[in-house]
XYZ file of C-alpha atoms in Angstrom:
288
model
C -13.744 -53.971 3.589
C -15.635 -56.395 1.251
C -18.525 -53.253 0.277
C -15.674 -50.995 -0.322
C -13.822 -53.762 -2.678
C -17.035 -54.588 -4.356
C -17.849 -50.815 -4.955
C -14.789 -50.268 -6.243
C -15.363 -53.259 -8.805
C -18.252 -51.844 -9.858
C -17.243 -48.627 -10.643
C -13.507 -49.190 -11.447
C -14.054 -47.869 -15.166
C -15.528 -44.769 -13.766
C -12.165 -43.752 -11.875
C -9.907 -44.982 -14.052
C -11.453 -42.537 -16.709
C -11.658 -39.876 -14.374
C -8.012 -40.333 -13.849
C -7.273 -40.373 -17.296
C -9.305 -37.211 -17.977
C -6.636 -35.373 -15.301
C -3.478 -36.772 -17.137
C -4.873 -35.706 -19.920
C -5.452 -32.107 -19.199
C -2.422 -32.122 -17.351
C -0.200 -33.009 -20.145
C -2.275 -30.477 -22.543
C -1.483 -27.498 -20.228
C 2.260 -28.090 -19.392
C 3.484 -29.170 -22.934
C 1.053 -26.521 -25.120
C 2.119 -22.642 -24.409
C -1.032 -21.425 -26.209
C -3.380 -23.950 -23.877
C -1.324 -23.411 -20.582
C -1.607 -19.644 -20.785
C -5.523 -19.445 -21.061
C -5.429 -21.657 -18.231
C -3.349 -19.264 -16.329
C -5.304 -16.322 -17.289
C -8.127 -18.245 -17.053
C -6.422 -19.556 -13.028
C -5.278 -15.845 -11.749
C -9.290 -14.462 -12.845
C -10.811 -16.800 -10.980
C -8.627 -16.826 -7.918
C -8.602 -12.888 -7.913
C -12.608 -13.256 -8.208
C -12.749 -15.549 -4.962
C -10.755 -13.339 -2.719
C -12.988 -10.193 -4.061
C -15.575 -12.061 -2.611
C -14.130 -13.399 0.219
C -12.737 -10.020 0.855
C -16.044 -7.802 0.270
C -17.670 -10.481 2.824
C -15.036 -9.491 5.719
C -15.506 -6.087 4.463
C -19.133 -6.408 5.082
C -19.138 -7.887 9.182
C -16.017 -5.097 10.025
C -18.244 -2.099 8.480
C -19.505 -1.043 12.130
C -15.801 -1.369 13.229
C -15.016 0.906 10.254
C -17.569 3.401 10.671
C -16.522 3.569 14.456
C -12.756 4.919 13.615
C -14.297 6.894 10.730
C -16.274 8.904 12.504
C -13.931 9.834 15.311
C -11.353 10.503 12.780
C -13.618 12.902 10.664
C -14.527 14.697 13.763
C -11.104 14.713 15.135
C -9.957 16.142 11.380
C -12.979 18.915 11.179
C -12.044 20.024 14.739
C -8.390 20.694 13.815
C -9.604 22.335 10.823
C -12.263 24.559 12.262
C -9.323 25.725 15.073
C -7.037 26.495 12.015
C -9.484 28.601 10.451
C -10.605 30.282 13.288
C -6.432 31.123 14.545
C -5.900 31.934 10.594
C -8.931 34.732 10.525
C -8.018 36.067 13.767
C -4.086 37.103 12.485
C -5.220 37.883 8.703
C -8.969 38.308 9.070
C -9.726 35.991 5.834
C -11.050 32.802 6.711
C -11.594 32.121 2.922
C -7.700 31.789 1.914
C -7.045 28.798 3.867
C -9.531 26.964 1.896
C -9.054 28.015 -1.273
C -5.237 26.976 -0.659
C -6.106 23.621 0.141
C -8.496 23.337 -2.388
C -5.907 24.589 -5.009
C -3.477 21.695 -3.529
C -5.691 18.845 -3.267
C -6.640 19.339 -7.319
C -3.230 18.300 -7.997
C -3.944 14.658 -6.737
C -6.495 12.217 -8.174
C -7.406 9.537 -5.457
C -8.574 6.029 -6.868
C -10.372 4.530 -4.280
C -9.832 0.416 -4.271
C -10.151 -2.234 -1.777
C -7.857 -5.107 -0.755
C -8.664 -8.454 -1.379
C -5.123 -10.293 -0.603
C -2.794 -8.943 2.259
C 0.122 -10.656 3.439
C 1.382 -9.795 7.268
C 4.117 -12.925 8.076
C 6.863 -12.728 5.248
C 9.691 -10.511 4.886
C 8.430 -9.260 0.933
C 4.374 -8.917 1.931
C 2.673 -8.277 -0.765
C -0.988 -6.681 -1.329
C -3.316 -6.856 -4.102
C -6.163 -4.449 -4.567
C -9.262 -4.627 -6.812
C -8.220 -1.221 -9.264
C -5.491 -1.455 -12.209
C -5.188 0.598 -15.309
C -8.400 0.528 -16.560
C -8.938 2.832 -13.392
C -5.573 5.069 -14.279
C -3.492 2.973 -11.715
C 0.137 3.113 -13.100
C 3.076 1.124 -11.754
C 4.830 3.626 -8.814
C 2.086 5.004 -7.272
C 1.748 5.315 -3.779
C -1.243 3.884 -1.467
C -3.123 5.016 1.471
C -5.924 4.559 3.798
C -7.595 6.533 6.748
C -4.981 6.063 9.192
C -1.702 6.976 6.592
C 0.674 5.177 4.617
C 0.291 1.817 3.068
C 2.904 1.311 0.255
C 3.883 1.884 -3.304
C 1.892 0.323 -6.692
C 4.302 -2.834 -8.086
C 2.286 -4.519 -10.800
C -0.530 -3.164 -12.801
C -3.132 -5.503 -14.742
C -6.373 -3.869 -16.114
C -8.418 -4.756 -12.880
C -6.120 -5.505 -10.422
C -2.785 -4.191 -8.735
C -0.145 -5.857 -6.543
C 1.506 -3.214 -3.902
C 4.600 -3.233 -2.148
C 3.856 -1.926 1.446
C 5.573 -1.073 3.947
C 6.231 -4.193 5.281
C 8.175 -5.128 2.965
C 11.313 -5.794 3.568
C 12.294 -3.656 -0.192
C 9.999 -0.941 0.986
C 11.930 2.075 0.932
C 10.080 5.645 1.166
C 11.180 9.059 2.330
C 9.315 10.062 5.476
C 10.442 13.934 7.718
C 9.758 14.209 11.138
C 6.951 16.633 11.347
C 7.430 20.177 12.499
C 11.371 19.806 12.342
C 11.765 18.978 8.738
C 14.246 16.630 9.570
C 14.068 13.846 7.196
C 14.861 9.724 6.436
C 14.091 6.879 4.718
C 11.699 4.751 6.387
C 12.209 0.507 6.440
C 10.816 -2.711 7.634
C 13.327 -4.844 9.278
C 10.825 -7.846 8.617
C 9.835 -8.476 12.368
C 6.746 -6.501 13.928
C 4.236 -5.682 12.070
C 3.353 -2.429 13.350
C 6.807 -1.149 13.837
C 9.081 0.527 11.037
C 12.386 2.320 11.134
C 13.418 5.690 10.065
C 17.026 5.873 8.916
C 19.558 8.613 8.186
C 18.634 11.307 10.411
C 21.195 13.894 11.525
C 23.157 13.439 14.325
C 22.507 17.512 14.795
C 18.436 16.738 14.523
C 16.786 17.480 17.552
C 13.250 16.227 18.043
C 11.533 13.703 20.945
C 9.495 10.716 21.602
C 5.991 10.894 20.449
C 6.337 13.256 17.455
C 4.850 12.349 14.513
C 6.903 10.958 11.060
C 5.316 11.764 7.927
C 5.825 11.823 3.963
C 7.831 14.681 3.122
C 6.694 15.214 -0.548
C 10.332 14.982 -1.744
C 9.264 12.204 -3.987
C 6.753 11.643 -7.076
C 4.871 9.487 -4.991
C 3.657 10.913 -1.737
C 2.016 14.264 -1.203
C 3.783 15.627 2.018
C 2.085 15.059 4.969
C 0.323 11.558 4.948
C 0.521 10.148 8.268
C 3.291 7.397 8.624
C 3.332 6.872 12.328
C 4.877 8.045 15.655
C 8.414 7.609 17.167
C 8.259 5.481 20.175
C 12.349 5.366 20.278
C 15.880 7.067 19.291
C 18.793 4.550 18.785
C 22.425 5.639 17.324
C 22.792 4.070 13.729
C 25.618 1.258 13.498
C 28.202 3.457 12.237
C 27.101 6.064 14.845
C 27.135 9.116 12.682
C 23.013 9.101 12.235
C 19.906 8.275 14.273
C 17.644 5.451 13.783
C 14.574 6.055 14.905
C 11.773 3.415 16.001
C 8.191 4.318 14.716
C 4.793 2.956 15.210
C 3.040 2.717 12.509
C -0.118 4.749 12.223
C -2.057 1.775 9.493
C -3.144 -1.262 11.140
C -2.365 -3.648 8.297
C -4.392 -5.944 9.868
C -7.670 -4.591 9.483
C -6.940 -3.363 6.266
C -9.527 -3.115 4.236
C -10.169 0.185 2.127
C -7.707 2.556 0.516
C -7.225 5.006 -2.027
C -4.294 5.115 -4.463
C -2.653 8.634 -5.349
C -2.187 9.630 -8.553
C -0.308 12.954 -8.995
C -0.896 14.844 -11.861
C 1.814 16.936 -11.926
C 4.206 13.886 -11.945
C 4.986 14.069 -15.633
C 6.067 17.645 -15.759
C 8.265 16.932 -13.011
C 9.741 13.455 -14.566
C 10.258 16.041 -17.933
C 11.364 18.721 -16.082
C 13.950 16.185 -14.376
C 14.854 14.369 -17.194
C 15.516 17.885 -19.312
C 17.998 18.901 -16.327
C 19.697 15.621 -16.391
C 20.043 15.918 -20.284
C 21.591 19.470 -19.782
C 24.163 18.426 -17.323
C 25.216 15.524 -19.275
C 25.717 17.771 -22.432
C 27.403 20.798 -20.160
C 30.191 18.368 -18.927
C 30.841 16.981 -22.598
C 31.610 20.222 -23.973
C-alpha cells in the first residue's frame, strides 16, 4: 500500500494532466458541432474499419466450410440444369432456347457482390451492415442475397458501406409465393427463432403441403422471382381464421453469414415511371 501511495506521489502531475487532457476533449466534442461531427465521422470509419477486419479474419478460418456448401450447391444447381435441358430438347428439340432465355433474364439484374462485417441475430430490429454503398451503385431499397436465398432489403446507404434490414427483423416485410402453386403472402419475423419466419395471407382456398418450397414472387421492385426463401415445416389458421399462416424454415443460415450479393434491377426505373404515369392518369381521370 505504501509503493502504490508513493508511486502515485510521484507521478500525481502525470494523471492529473492526463485527466485534464480527457475533459478537455470531451467538452470540445459535445459543445462544438463542427469538432463533434469529424469525430463522429472520424468514430463510425474507424469502427466500420475494425469489424472489416475482424470480419474478413472469420471469413478467412470458415472458407473450407464455405467452399464445402459451395460446391455441393453448384453441383446440385448444374445437375438440375443439365436435366432441364436435356427434358426441354427432348419435347422441342432446341437445347439452345433455354439458355438464351435465361441469359436474356439474368441481364436485367446487376449483382454487387459485398460481405458482412456486422450481423445482429438476438434483437427484434437486427440489423446488418455490409462493406458496398453507393460508390458501388448500392441504392436505398434494394434487396440482398446469398447462396442459400433471401437475406433482406438495403436501409441506409453511405459511399462504402450499407446497413440492411433482414429478415429478422421484426419490420421486415417481403412478398414471398409458394412455389409451383403461385399462391402468394407476405413473409414476417415474429422476433423469436432465428431460422423460422412466417408467411401470412394465404387463401383459405390454397392448397399446397408440408415441405414445399416459399420463394420471392417477383411482384415487387426488389426481388427477382424465384430466390429461395425457405421451406414450410407447418400450416396454422390465421387469428381471424379467414387465411393461413404458414411456418417456414428459412433456407439462409444467418449465422454463418458471411458473403452476399445485392440486386440491383435495372429495369426498376421504367417500372417506378411507368407506375407513377398510371397513378398520375387515374388521379386526373377521377377529377374530370
Amino acid at each position: 500500500m505504501q509503493n502504490l501511495l508513493e508511486f502515485l506521489q510521484k507521478y500525481h502531475h502525470w494523471f492529473l494532466f492526463v485527466v485534464l487532457e480527457i475533459v478537455s476533449l470531451v467538452l470540445l466534442f459535445q459543445y462544438n458541432s463542427y469538432q463533434g461531427s469529424i469525430w463522429l465521422s472520424s468514430a463510425n470509419a474507424a469502427v466500420g474499419k475494425i469489424n472489416e477486419g475482424r470480419s474478413e479474419m472469420e471469413s478467412y478460418f470458415s472458407l473450407t466450410r464455405v467452399n464445402e456448401e459451395l460446391t455441393m450447391r453448384n453441383f446440385y444447381l448444374e445437375r438440375q440444369v443439365a436435366q432441364l435441358r436435356r427434358l426441354y430438347g427432348e419435347l422441342t428439340s432446341d437445347t439452345s432456347t433455354l439458355e438464351r432465355e435465361e441469359l436474356q433474364f439474368l441481364s436485367k439484374y446487376h449483382l454487387v457482390p459485398a460481405k458482412v462485417i456486422t450481423n445482429e441475430l438476438d434483437k427484434a430490429e437486427n440489423l446488418i451492415t455490409i462493406n458496398c454503398g453507393s460508390a458501388d451503385g448500392v441504392e436505398v431499397g434494394m434487396g440482398v442475397a446469398c447462396g442459400q436465398g433471401i437475406v433482406g432489403v438495403t436501409y441506409l446507404v453511405s459511399d462504402h458501406y450499407t446497413v440492411v434490414i433482414p429478415v429478422l427483423n421484426t419490420s421486415s416485410r417481403i412478398s414471398c409465393a409458394i412455389r409451383g402453386y403461385g399462391y402468394f403472402g407476405v413473409l414476417r419475423w415474429d422476433g423469436k427463432d432465428a431460422g423460422i419466419a412466417y408467411l401470412e395471407d394465404i387463401p383459405r382456398h390454397a392448397r399446397f403441403k408440408r415441405g414445399d418450397w416459399v420463394e420471392t414472387n417477383g411482384y415487387s421492385s426488389i426481388f427477382p422471382p424465384g430466390v429461395l426463401v425457405g421451406k414450410i415445416e407447418t400450416v396454422y389458421n390465421s387469428v381471424d381464421g379467414l387465411s393461413y399462416r404458414v411456418k417456414v424454415r428459412l433456407s439462409t443460415d444467418f449465422g454463418r453469414l458471411r458473403d452476399v450479393v445485392v440486386i440491383n434491377d435495372k429495369s426498376i426505373e421504367e417500372r417506378v415511371r411507368l407506375l407513377q404515369s398510371a397513378r398520375d392518369s387515374l388521379k386526373l381521370n377521377v377529377k374530370e
